Coordinates of C-alpha atoms in Angstrom, one line a residue:
Chain A
X1 CA 29.1 7.4 -22.9
X2 CA 27.4 10.8 -22.6
X3 CA 25.7 11.8 -19.4
X4 CA 23.0 14.0 -20.4
X5 CA 21.7 17.0 -18.3
X6 CA 19.6 20.1 -18.7
X7 CA 20.1 23.6 -17.4
X8 CA 17.4 26.3 -17.1
X9 CA 18.6 29.8 -16.7
X10 CA 15.7 31.4 -14.6
X11 CA 16.9 35.0 -15.1
X12 CA 16.1 34.5 -18.8
X13 CA 12.7 32.6 -18.4
X14 CA 9.8 34.7 -19.3
X15 CA 7.1 32.2 -18.3
X16 CA 5.7 31.8 -21.7
X17 CA 4.9 28.1 -21.3
X18 CA 6.2 27.4 -25.0
X19 CA 8.3 24.7 -23.5
X20 CA 5.2 23.0 -21.9
X21 CA 3.2 23.3 -25.2
X22 CA 6.0 21.9 -27.4
X23 CA 6.4 19.1 -24.9
X24 CA 2.8 18.2 -25.1
X25 CA 2.8 18.1 -28.7
X26 CA 6.1 16.3 -29.2
X27 CA 5.3 13.6 -26.7
X28 CA 1.6 13.3 -27.5
X29 CA 0.8 13.9 -23.7
X30 CA -2.9 13.5 -23.2
X31 CA -5.3 16.1 -21.6
X32 CA -5.0 16.4 -17.9
X33 CA -1.5 15.1 -17.4
X34 CA 1.8 16.9 -17.9
X35 CA 5.5 16.0 -18.4
X36 CA 6.6 19.6 -17.9
X37 CA 4.8 22.4 -15.9
X38 CA 5.7 26.1 -15.0
X39 CA 5.6 26.9 -11.4
X40 CA 4.8 30.5 -10.7
X41 CA 5.1 32.3 -7.5
X42 CA 5.4 35.7 -6.0
X43 CA 8.6 36.5 -4.2
X44 CA 9.3 39.3 -1.7
X45 CA 7.3 42.0 -0.3
X46 CA 6.2 45.3 -1.7
X47 CA 8.1 47.3 -3.2
X48 CA 10.7 44.7 -3.5
X49 CA 8.5 42.3 -5.3
X50 CA 8.7 40.0 -8.4
X51 CA 7.2 36.8 -10.0
X52 CA 9.4 33.8 -10.4
X53 CA 8.7 31.3 -13.2
X54 CA 10.2 27.9 -12.8
X55 CA 9.7 25.2 -15.5
X56 CA 9.8 21.7 -13.6
X57 CA 9.8 18.3 -14.9
X58 CA 11.6 14.9 -14.2
X59 CA 15.1 15.7 -12.9
X60 CA 16.7 12.5 -14.4
X61 CA 18.4 12.0 -11.1
X62 CA 21.7 10.1 -10.9
X63 CA 20.6 8.2 -7.9
X64 CA 16.7 8.1 -8.7
X65 CA 14.5 6.9 -5.9
X66 CA 11.8 5.8 -8.4
X67 CA 13.9 3.1 -10.2
X68 CA 14.7 0.5 -7.6
X69 CA 11.1 0.6 -6.2
X70 CA 9.8 -0.7 -9.5
X71 CA 8.7 -4.4 -8.9
X72 CA 9.1 -5.2 -12.8
X73 CA 12.0 -3.1 -13.8
X74 CA 9.9 -1.0 -16.1
X75 CA 11.4 2.1 -14.4
X76 CA 15.0 2.2 -15.5
X77 CA 18.2 4.1 -16.0
X78 CA 20.0 4.3 -19.2
X79 CA 23.8 4.4 -19.6
X80 CA 23.4 7.9 -20.7
X81 CA 21.6 8.5 -17.4
X82 CA 18.1 9.1 -18.7
X83 CA 15.5 7.8 -16.3
X84 CA 12.8 6.2 -18.5
X85 CA 9.5 4.0 -18.2
X86 CA 8.9 1.1 -20.6
X87 CA 5.2 1.2 -20.9
X88 CA 5.1 -2.4 -22.0
X89 CA 6.5 -3.6 -18.7
X90 CA 4.8 -1.1 -16.4
X91 CA 2.1 -2.8 -14.3
X92 CA 0.9 0.8 -13.1
X93 CA 1.2 0.0 -9.3
X94 CA 2.2 3.6 -8.5
X95 CA 5.2 2.8 -6.4
X96 CA 7.5 5.1 -8.4
X97 CA 5.0 7.8 -8.3
X98 CA 4.9 7.8 -4.5
X99 CA 8.8 7.5 -4.3
X100 CA 9.5 10.5 -6.5
X101 CA 10.3 13.2 -4.3
X102 CA 9.4 15.8 -7.2
X103 CA 5.9 14.6 -8.1
X104 CA 7.3 14.3 -11.6
X105 CA 5.5 11.0 -12.5
X106 CA 1.9 10.4 -13.4
X107 CA -0.5 7.8 -14.3
X108 CA -1.0 8.0 -18.1
X109 CA -4.6 7.6 -19.2
X110 CA -3.4 4.5 -21.3
X111 CA -2.7 2.7 -18.1
X112 CA 1.1 3.2 -17.5
X113 CA 3.2 5.6 -15.6
X114 CA 4.7 8.3 -17.7
X115 CA 6.9 11.4 -17.4
X116 CA 9.5 13.5 -19.1
X117 CA 12.0 11.5 -21.0
X118 CA 14.3 14.3 -22.0
X119 CA 12.9 13.6 -25.4
X120 CA 15.0 10.4 -25.6
X121 CA 13.7 9.6 -29.2
X122 CA 14.9 13.0 -30.4
X123 CA 18.2 12.6 -28.5
X124 CA 18.8 9.3 -30.3
X125 CA 18.4 11.2 -33.6
X126 CA 20.9 13.7 -32.5
X127 CA 18.3 16.2 -31.9
X128 CA 17.6 18.5 -29.0
X129 CA 14.6 18.0 -26.6
X130 CA 11.7 19.8 -27.7
X131 CA 11.5 22.1 -24.9
X132 CA 15.2 23.3 -25.5
X133 CA 14.6 23.7 -29.0
X134 CA 11.3 25.7 -28.8
X135 CA 12.5 28.1 -25.9
X136 CA 12.2 31.7 -27.3
X137 CA 14.8 33.2 -24.8
X138 CA 17.2 30.2 -24.9
X139 CA 17.0 29.7 -21.3
X140 CA 17.3 26.0 -21.6
X141 CA 20.6 24.3 -22.6
X142 CA 21.1 20.5 -22.8
X143 CA 24.0 18.2 -23.4
X144 CA 26.8 16.0 -22.1
X145 CA 27.8 16.9 -18.6
X146 CA 31.2 15.1 -19.3
X147 CA 32.0 17.2 -22.3
X148 CA 33.4 20.6 -21.1
X149 CA 32.5 22.0 -24.6
X150 CA 28.7 21.1 -24.5
X151 CA 26.2 23.8 -24.0
X152 CA 25.1 22.5 -20.7
X153 CA 28.6 22.4 -19.2
X154 CA 29.4 25.9 -20.5
X155 CA 26.1 27.3 -19.1
X156 CA 27.0 25.7 -15.7
X157 CA 30.5 27.1 -15.7
X158 CA 29.4 30.6 -16.6
X159 CA 26.3 30.6 -14.3
X160 CA 26.5 32.9 -11.4
X161 CA 24.5 30.7 -9.3
X162 CA 23.5 27.0 -9.7
X163 CA 20.9 25.1 -7.8
X164 CA 19.0 21.9 -7.9
X165 CA 15.8 20.7 -6.1
X166 CA 15.8 19.3 -2.8
X167 CA 19.6 18.6 -2.8
X168 CA 19.3 17.2 0.7
X169 CA 17.8 14.0 -0.5
X170 CA 21.0 12.9 -2.4
X171 CA 19.2 12.2 -5.6
X172 CA 21.7 14.1 -7.5
X173 CA 19.3 15.7 -10.2
X174 CA 20.6 16.5 -13.6
X175 CA 18.1 19.3 -14.1
X176 CA 20.2 22.4 -12.9
X177 CA 18.6 25.8 -12.2
X178 CA 20.9 28.7 -13.1
X179 CA 20.9 32.3 -11.8
X180 CA 17.7 32.0 -9.7
X181 CA 16.6 35.4 -9.3
X182 CA 14.6 35.2 -6.1
X183 CA 16.2 36.1 -2.7
X184 CA 14.9 32.9 -1.0
X185 CA 15.4 31.0 -4.2
X186 CA 16.0 27.4 -4.3
X187 CA 18.1 25.6 -1.7
X188 CA 21.8 25.9 -3.1
X189 CA 23.5 22.6 -3.6
X190 CA 27.0 23.0 -2.4
X191 CA 28.6 20.1 -4.3
X192 CA 27.2 19.3 -7.8
X193 CA 29.4 17.1 -9.7
X194 CA 29.8 18.0 -13.2
X195 CA 33.4 16.9 -13.8
Chain B
X1 CA -31.5 -12.6 13.0
X2 CA -29.9 -15.2 10.3
X3 CA -32.4 -13.9 7.9
X4 CA -31.2 -10.5 8.3
X5 CA -27.6 -11.6 8.1
X6 CA -28.3 -13.0 4.6
X7 CA -30.2 -10.1 3.5
X8 CA -27.1 -8.0 4.5
X9 CA -24.8 -10.3 2.8
X10 CA -27.1 -10.1 -0.5
X11 CA -27.0 -6.4 -0.4
X12 CA -23.1 -6.4 0.1
X13 CA -22.6 -8.9 -2.4
X14 CA -24.8 -7.0 -5.1
X15 CA -22.9 -3.8 -4.3
X16 CA -19.6 -5.6 -4.6
X17 CA -20.4 -7.2 -7.9
X18 CA -21.6 -3.7 -9.2
X19 CA -18.0 -2.5 -8.2
X20 CA -16.4 -5.4 -9.7
X21 CA -18.0 -4.8 -13.0
X22 CA -17.4 -1.1 -13.0
X23 CA -13.8 -1.9 -12.3
X24 CA -13.5 -3.9 -15.6
X25 CA -15.7 -1.8 -17.6
X26 CA -14.3 1.7 -16.6
X27 CA -10.9 1.0 -15.4
X28 CA -9.8 3.8 -12.8
X29 CA -12.0 6.5 -14.5
X30 CA -14.5 6.5 -11.4
X31 CA -11.6 6.5 -8.8
X32 CA -10.9 9.6 -6.7
X33 CA -7.2 9.2 -6.9
X34 CA -5.0 10.9 -9.7
X35 CA -1.6 11.7 -10.5
X36 CA -0.4 13.4 -7.4
X37 CA -2.2 11.1 -4.9
X38 CA -1.6 7.6 -6.8
X39 CA -2.7 5.3 -3.9
X40 CA -6.0 5.5 -2.2
X41 CA -8.6 3.5 -0.3
X42 CA -7.6 0.2 -2.2
X43 CA -4.1 0.4 -1.1
X44 CA -5.3 1.1 2.5
X45 CA -7.7 -1.7 2.3
X46 CA -4.9 -4.1 0.8
X47 CA -2.6 -3.3 3.9
X48 CA -5.6 -3.7 6.2
X49 CA -6.6 -7.1 4.8
X50 CA -2.9 -8.4 4.6
X51 CA -2.6 -7.4 8.2
X52 CA -5.8 -9.4 9.1
X53 CA -4.1 -12.5 7.4
X54 CA -0.8 -11.9 9.1
X55 CA -2.7 -11.6 12.5
X56 CA -4.9 -14.5 12.0
X57 CA -1.9 -16.7 10.9
X58 CA 0.2 -15.7 14.0
X59 CA -2.7 -16.7 16.2
X60 CA -2.6 -20.1 14.7
X61 CA 1.2 -20.2 15.1
X62 CA 0.5 -19.9 18.8
X63 CA -0.9 -23.3 18.7
X64 CA 1.0 -25.1 16.1
X65 CA 4.4 -23.7 16.8
X66 CA 4.4 -22.6 20.5
X67 CA 2.0 -25.1 21.7
X68 CA -0.6 -22.8 23.3
X69 CA -3.2 -25.7 23.7
X70 CA -5.8 -23.4 24.9
X71 CA -6.2 -21.9 21.5
X72 CA -6.3 -25.2 19.6
X73 CA -10.0 -25.2 18.8
X74 CA -9.8 -22.1 16.7
X75 CA -6.5 -22.8 15.1
X76 CA -7.9 -24.3 11.8
X77 CA -10.5 -21.5 11.6
X78 CA -7.5 -18.9 12.0
X79 CA -5.9 -20.6 9.1
X80 CA -9.0 -20.3 7.0
X81 CA -9.4 -16.6 7.9
X82 CA -5.8 -16.0 7.1
X83 CA -6.3 -17.7 3.6
X84 CA -9.5 -15.5 3.0
X85 CA -7.9 -12.3 4.1
X86 CA -5.0 -13.0 1.9
X87 CA -7.3 -13.5 -1.0
X88 CA -9.0 -10.3 -0.1
X89 CA -5.9 -8.4 0.1
X90 CA -4.5 -9.6 -3.3
X91 CA -7.6 -9.0 -5.1
X92 CA -7.9 -5.5 -3.8
X93 CA -4.3 -4.7 -4.7
X94 CA -4.8 -6.2 -8.0
X95 CA -7.7 -3.9 -8.8
X96 CA -5.3 -1.0 -8.0
X97 CA -3.0 -2.0 -10.8
X98 CA -3.3 0.0 -13.9
X99 CA -2.5 -3.1 -16.0
X100 CA -4.2 -5.9 -14.1
X101 CA -3.3 -8.4 -16.7
X102 CA 0.4 -7.9 -16.4
X103 CA 0.6 -8.9 -12.7
X104 CA 2.7 -12.0 -13.6
X105 CA 5.5 -9.6 -14.7
X106 CA 6.4 -9.5 -11.1
X107 CA 7.1 -13.4 -11.4
X108 CA 8.7 -13.2 -14.8
X109 CA 10.9 -10.1 -14.6
X110 CA 11.1 -9.1 -10.9
X111 CA 13.4 -6.4 -9.7
X112 CA 14.5 -7.7 -6.3
X113 CA 15.6 -4.2 -5.2
X114 CA 11.8 -3.4 -5.1
X115 CA 10.2 -4.0 -1.9
X116 CA 7.0 -4.6 -3.8
X117 CA 8.5 -7.4 -5.8
X118 CA 9.7 -9.1 -2.7
X119 CA 6.1 -8.8 -1.4
X120 CA 4.6 -10.6 -4.3
X121 CA 7.2 -13.4 -3.9
X122 CA 6.6 -13.6 -0.2
X123 CA 2.8 -13.6 -0.4
X124 CA 3.0 -16.5 -3.1
X125 CA 5.2 -18.4 -0.7
X126 CA 2.7 -17.5 2.2
X127 CA -0.3 -18.6 0.2
X128 CA 1.2 -22.0 -0.5
X129 CA 2.4 -22.5 3.0
X130 CA -1.2 -21.7 4.2
X131 CA -2.7 -24.3 1.9
X132 CA -0.1 -26.9 3.1
X133 CA -0.6 -26.2 6.6
X134 CA -4.6 -26.2 6.3
X135 CA -4.1 -29.6 4.4
X136 CA -2.1 -31.2 7.2
X137 CA -4.3 -29.7 9.9
X138 CA -7.6 -31.2 8.3
X139 CA -6.7 -34.3 6.5
X140 CA -6.8 -36.4 9.6
X141 CA -10.5 -35.8 9.4
X142 CA -11.2 -36.5 5.8
X143 CA -11.6 -40.2 5.7
X144 CA -14.9 -39.9 7.5
X145 CA -16.2 -37.9 4.4
X146 CA -14.8 -40.2 1.6
X147 CA -18.3 -41.8 1.1
X148 CA -20.3 -38.6 0.9
X149 CA -21.5 -37.0 -2.3
X150 CA -21.0 -33.5 -3.3
X151 CA -17.9 -31.3 -3.0
X152 CA -17.0 -32.4 0.5
X153 CA -16.9 -36.1 -0.7
X154 CA -14.9 -35.2 -3.9
X155 CA -12.4 -33.3 -1.7
X156 CA -12.0 -35.9 0.7
X157 CA -11.5 -38.5 -1.9
X158 CA -8.9 -36.3 -3.8
X159 CA -7.0 -35.2 -0.6
X160 CA -6.7 -38.7 1.1
X161 CA -6.9 -40.5 -2.0
X162 CA -10.0 -42.4 -1.1
X163 CA -8.7 -43.7 2.2
X164 CA -11.5 -44.8 4.7
X165 CA -9.6 -46.0 7.6
X166 CA -9.1 -43.2 10.3
X167 CA -5.9 -41.9 10.8
X168 CA -3.8 -43.4 13.6
X169 CA -2.4 -41.4 16.6
X170 CA 1.1 -42.1 15.1
X171 CA 0.0 -40.6 11.8
X172 CA -1.7 -37.7 13.4
X173 CA 1.4 -37.0 15.4
X174 CA 3.4 -37.2 12.2
X175 CA 1.1 -34.6 10.6
X176 CA 1.3 -32.4 13.7
X177 CA 5.0 -32.5 13.3
X178 CA 4.9 -31.3 9.8
X179 CA 2.4 -28.6 10.7
X180 CA 4.9 -27.4 13.5
X181 CA 7.7 -27.2 10.8
X182 CA 5.4 -25.4 8.4
X183 CA 4.3 -23.0 11.0
X184 CA 7.9 -22.5 12.1
X185 CA 8.6 -21.4 8.5
X186 CA 5.5 -19.5 8.4
X187 CA 6.2 -17.1 11.5
X188 CA 9.4 -15.5 10.0
X189 CA 7.6 -15.5 6.6
X190 CA 4.6 -13.5 8.2
X191 CA 6.9 -11.2 10.1
X192 CA 8.8 -10.8 6.8
X193 CA 6.1 -10.1 4.5
X194 CA 3.9 -7.9 6.9
X195 CA 7.1 -6.1 8.4
X196 CA 8.0 -5.9 4.6
X197 CA 4.8 -4.0 3.8
X198 CA 5.8 -1.5 6.6
X199 CA 9.3 -1.4 4.9
X200 CA 7.6 -0.9 1.5
X201 CA 6.2 2.5 2.7
X202 CA 9.1 3.1 5.3
X203 CA 11.7 3.0 2.6
X204 CA 10.1 5.7 0.5
X205 CA 12.5 8.7 1.2
X206 CA 10.2 11.0 -0.8
X207 CA 7.2 10.6 1.7
X208 CA 8.4 12.2 5.0
X209 CA 5.5 10.6 7.0
X210 CA 6.3 7.3 5.8
X211 CA 10.1 7.3 6.1
X212 CA 10.3 6.0 9.6
X213 CA 12.0 3.0 11.0
X214 CA 9.0 2.2 13.3
X215 CA 6.6 1.3 10.5
X216 CA 7.5 -2.5 10.1
X217 CA 7.1 -2.9 13.8
X218 CA 3.9 -0.7 13.7
X219 CA 2.5 -2.9 10.9
X220 CA 3.2 -6.2 12.8
X221 CA 1.6 -5.1 16.0
X222 CA -1.3 -3.7 13.9
X223 CA -1.6 -7.2 12.3
X224 CA -1.6 -9.1 15.6
X225 CA -4.3 -6.6 17.0
X226 CA -6.6 -6.5 14.0
X227 CA -6.2 -10.3 13.1
X228 CA -6.5 -11.2 16.6
X229 CA -9.5 -9.1 17.2
X230 CA -11.2 -10.4 14.0
X231 CA -10.6 -14.1 15.1
X232 CA -12.0 -13.1 18.5
X233 CA -15.1 -11.6 17.1
X234 CA -15.8 -14.4 14.8
X235 CA -15.2 -16.9 17.6
X236 CA -17.5 -15.1 20.0
X237 CA -20.5 -14.7 17.6
X238 CA -20.2 -17.4 15.3
X239 CA -18.7 -20.5 17.4
X240 CA -21.6 -23.0 17.2
X241 CA -21.3 -24.3 20.8
X242 CA -21.5 -21.7 23.4
X243 CA -20.3 -23.7 26.4
X244 CA -17.8 -23.2 29.1
X245 CA -14.8 -23.9 27.1
X246 CA -16.0 -21.1 24.6
X247 CA -16.5 -18.7 27.4
X248 CA -13.1 -19.4 28.8
X249 CA -11.2 -19.2 25.6
X250 CA -13.3 -15.8 24.7
X251 CA -12.1 -14.2 28.1
X252 CA -8.4 -15.4 27.2
X253 CA -8.8 -13.9 23.8
X254 CA -10.5 -10.8 25.1
X255 CA -7.4 -10.1 27.4
X256 CA -5.0 -10.7 24.5
X257 CA -7.0 -8.0 22.4
X258 CA -7.0 -5.7 25.3
X259 CA -3.1 -6.0 25.8
X260 CA -2.6 -5.5 22.0
X261 CA -4.9 -2.4 21.9
X262 CA -2.7 -0.9 24.6
X263 CA 0.6 -1.9 22.9
X264 CA -0.5 -0.5 19.5
X265 CA -1.5 2.7 21.3
X266 CA 2.0 3.0 22.8
X267 CA 3.7 2.6 19.4
X268 CA 1.2 5.1 17.9
X269 CA 2.1 7.5 20.6
X270 CA 5.8 7.3 19.5
X271 CA 4.8 7.5 15.8
X272 CA 2.8 10.8 16.3
X273 CA 4.6 12.4 19.2
X274 CA 8.1 12.3 18.1
X275 CA 7.7 14.1 14.8
X276 CA 5.2 16.4 16.2
X277 CA 6.9 17.5 19.6
X278 CA 8.4 20.8 18.5
X279 CA 5.9 21.7 16.0
X280 CA 8.1 22.0 13.1
X281 CA 8.9 20.1 9.9
X282 CA 6.8 18.4 7.0
X283 CA 5.9 15.4 9.2
X284 CA 4.4 17.7 11.8
X285 CA 2.3 19.4 9.1
X286 CA 1.1 16.1 7.7
X287 CA 0.3 14.7 11.0
X288 CA -1.4 17.9 12.2
X289 CA -3.7 17.7 9.2
X290 CA -4.4 14.2 10.1
X291 CA -5.5 15.0 13.6
X292 CA -7.2 18.4 13.0
X293 CA -7.5 18.8 9.1
X294 CA -10.6 18.1 7.0
X295 CA -10.7 14.6 7.9
X296 CA -10.1 14.7 11.7
X297 CA -13.1 12.4 12.4
X298 CA -11.3 9.5 10.7
X299 CA -8.7 9.5 13.4
X300 CA -10.6 10.9 16.4
X301 CA -14.2 9.3 15.9
X302 CA -13.5 5.9 13.9
X303 CA -9.9 5.1 15.3
X304 CA -9.9 6.7 18.8
X305 CA -13.4 6.6 19.8
X306 CA -15.0 3.7 18.2
X307 CA -11.7 1.6 17.6
X308 CA -9.9 2.3 21.0
X309 CA -12.0 3.9 23.9
X310 CA -15.2 2.0 23.3
X311 CA -13.5 -1.3 23.0
X312 CA -11.4 -0.8 26.1
X313 CA -14.7 0.4 28.0
X314 CA -16.5 -2.6 26.8
X315 CA -13.7 -4.9 27.8
X316 CA -13.1 -3.4 31.2
X317 CA -16.6 -2.9 32.2
X318 CA -18.4 -5.9 30.9
X319 CA -16.3 -8.3 28.7
X320 CA -13.4 -9.2 31.1
X321 CA -16.0 -9.5 33.9
X322 CA -17.8 -12.3 32.1
X323 CA -20.2 -10.8 29.7
X324 CA -18.6 -12.5 26.6
X325 CA -20.9 -10.9 23.9
X326 CA -19.1 -7.6 25.1
X327 CA -15.8 -9.0 24.1
X328 CA -17.0 -10.0 20.7
X329 CA -18.4 -6.5 20.3
X330 CA -15.3 -4.7 21.3
X331 CA -13.1 -7.0 19.1
X332 CA -15.4 -6.5 16.1
X333 CA -15.2 -2.7 16.6
X334 CA -11.3 -2.9 16.7
X335 CA -11.1 -5.1 13.6
X336 CA -13.5 -3.0 11.5
X337 CA -12.2 0.5 12.5
X338 CA -8.7 -0.7 11.9
X339 CA -9.2 0.4 8.3
X340 CA -9.1 4.1 9.7
X341 CA -5.5 3.5 10.9
X342 CA -4.6 2.2 7.5
X343 CA -6.4 5.1 5.7
X344 CA -4.4 7.6 7.9
X345 CA -1.2 5.9 7.1
X346 CA -1.7 5.9 3.4
X347 CA -3.3 9.2 2.6
X348 CA -2.1 12.1 4.7
X349 CA 1.4 11.8 3.3
X350 CA 0.5 11.8 -0.4
X351 CA -2.0 14.7 -0.1
X352 CA 0.9 17.2 0.6
X353 CA 2.8 18.7 -2.3
X354 CA 6.5 17.8 -2.2
X355 CA 7.2 21.0 -4.1
X356 CA 5.9 24.2 -2.7
X357 CA 3.3 25.8 -5.4
X358 CA 3.1 22.6 -7.5
X359 CA -0.6 22.5 -7.0
X360 CA -1.1 25.9 -8.6
X361 CA 0.9 24.9 -11.8
X362 CA -2.0 23.4 -13.6
X363 CA -5.7 23.2 -13.1
X364 CA -7.2 19.7 -13.9
X365 CA -9.2 17.2 -12.1
X366 CA -6.4 14.6 -12.0
X367 CA -4.0 17.2 -10.7
X368 CA -5.2 17.7 -7.3
X369 CA -3.7 17.2 -3.8
X370 CA -6.9 16.0 -2.3
X371 CA -8.6 12.7 -2.1
X372 CA -11.7 11.4 -0.9
X373 CA -12.7 7.7 -1.8
X374 CA -15.7 7.6 -4.3
X375 CA -18.5 5.2 -4.0
X376 CA -16.9 3.2 -6.9
X377 CA -13.9 2.6 -4.7
X378 CA -15.9 1.6 -1.6
X379 CA -18.0 -0.8 -3.8
X380 CA -14.9 -2.6 -4.9
X381 CA -13.6 -2.9 -1.4
X382 CA -17.1 -4.4 -0.5
X383 CA -16.5 -7.0 -3.3
X384 CA -13.3 -8.0 -1.7
X385 CA -15.1 -8.4 1.8
X386 CA -18.0 -10.3 0.3
X387 CA -15.5 -12.5 -1.4
X388 CA -13.5 -13.0 1.8
X389 CA -16.7 -13.9 3.7
X390 CA -17.9 -16.3 1.0
X391 CA -14.6 -18.1 0.9
X392 CA -14.6 -18.5 4.7
X393 CA -18.2 -19.7 4.8
X394 CA -17.8 -22.1 2.0
X395 CA -14.5 -23.5 3.4
X396 CA -16.2 -24.1 6.9
X397 CA -19.2 -25.8 5.0
X398 CA -17.3 -28.0 2.9
X399 CA -14.2 -28.8 5.0
X400 CA -14.1 -30.0 8.6
X401 CA -12.7 -26.7 10.0
X402 CA -14.6 -26.6 13.2
X403 CA -13.6 -29.2 15.6
X404 CA -13.0 -31.6 12.8
X405 CA -16.4 -31.4 11.6
X406 CA -18.5 -29.6 9.0
X407 CA -20.5 -26.5 9.9
X408 CA -23.9 -28.1 9.5
X409 CA -22.7 -31.0 11.9
X410 CA -21.9 -28.7 14.8
X411 CA -24.4 -26.0 14.2

């Protein structure tokens, strides 16, 4: 069984937001809500100053705090490690939104909770997530963490630096940031299991 | 005075019905919360109402389980208030669901790792237990009403199967034994469901402010205080006979309320001072903004001034020296302003971005880390309050809740 993960090489990201647009179209995300966004911030002080772009979305944690809080089991984790929401079971109580440490979930105007699915419907067809396919600088890689030959495993192996968001929570995210250019950067995770 | 009371009720009921209609007609569109702040006034009101219910129930348990005979006259009324408050809480949180029609999924496909699923099951058990306890507390009086017309007569015939002979002492004793068993089950149940609401928040690691082991205890103390204060205010102002017994019991309740205000304050000191002491960390930032941010007055004016300082002053200066109306007013203020504590519990943690800079990623009215309840949200809460009052009033009118008699018989 594959264990899907995504890596984003921040040294290659140009902040074009093509991934956000592709996601919006592919998943028919309605106005006012987003599965994926680009966080932009200035880092450093003059003259040692640059802008960092960081695409953010659901991290498909291995230990997702949003799943056990769901009273109806609408939030669930697939065997491949994708964290998904079944809109038919969701009562939109908002518990998972409050429980997500990354603010990655939102109330869909149709009345259920939604978020990034890693384009599960495309994965099922053997295709890549829309954001990965559309990235003009190939900063995103996707694949099976358990397969050493997968693009994501290779990218992780070759990266000079690898980080995840808020590693101290122990959620074990499967969205990795590679080669973060900022001096402060993200909090470095010391042990990321991708064996 | 009574006329003004009914006018006020009419206005509140009209506002509430407006909110009720809008909730079904427009869904969540008119609410002030969005994607980053998914819970707002309705969730705060829900934990406020459920606390009133748990507190009122635990007060009745002092009589039925622990044998505090002094409180016996108000025990059935406390059960009625507990039932009405439970209804208010469930209706309010039902309105908060995006898919109201799917609420029964929590029964059909529950996830028992979820605290929320546990809550729903425990509320159901508690609601059934309240109905059963009320039945055994009141049925001894029902044979007197079997020959009556109207809903009272119908209920009396239904609940005691047309029996006209009064209950014997032995039968009453047996019913009291049953109530004691039910109450004994109910006490841990009330602790479980209301401590559980505290745990529902406390177990959320993502919310720094909520993630505290003191929450279940804080919720229970708050329930005892707000529920006890509500019952005290209702008793002082609305009890039909203002005799010596009423006066003594009011003084007794006033002392309980004062003790609980001080104990709750002690826990609140722990809740606020420990994360804030060294002035660092995310909890410090959230609590600082609670105390000195844009909505500082919710804490200082509604909670500390009107909910603590004024009631303590009223109780010490007048209430406990024999001016019973001051006890009622102090308790009323405590019960009403407890909503400020609940608001300060739910909102401040949510309005702080968990990821630095996220608020600048997109600009949209749904993607903001700010929250102010809209008039629509308030009107829905008013609906719940009007509903709770209506249920309480109807029950004391049609059932012998007060001293084994109907309201109009003792009024």
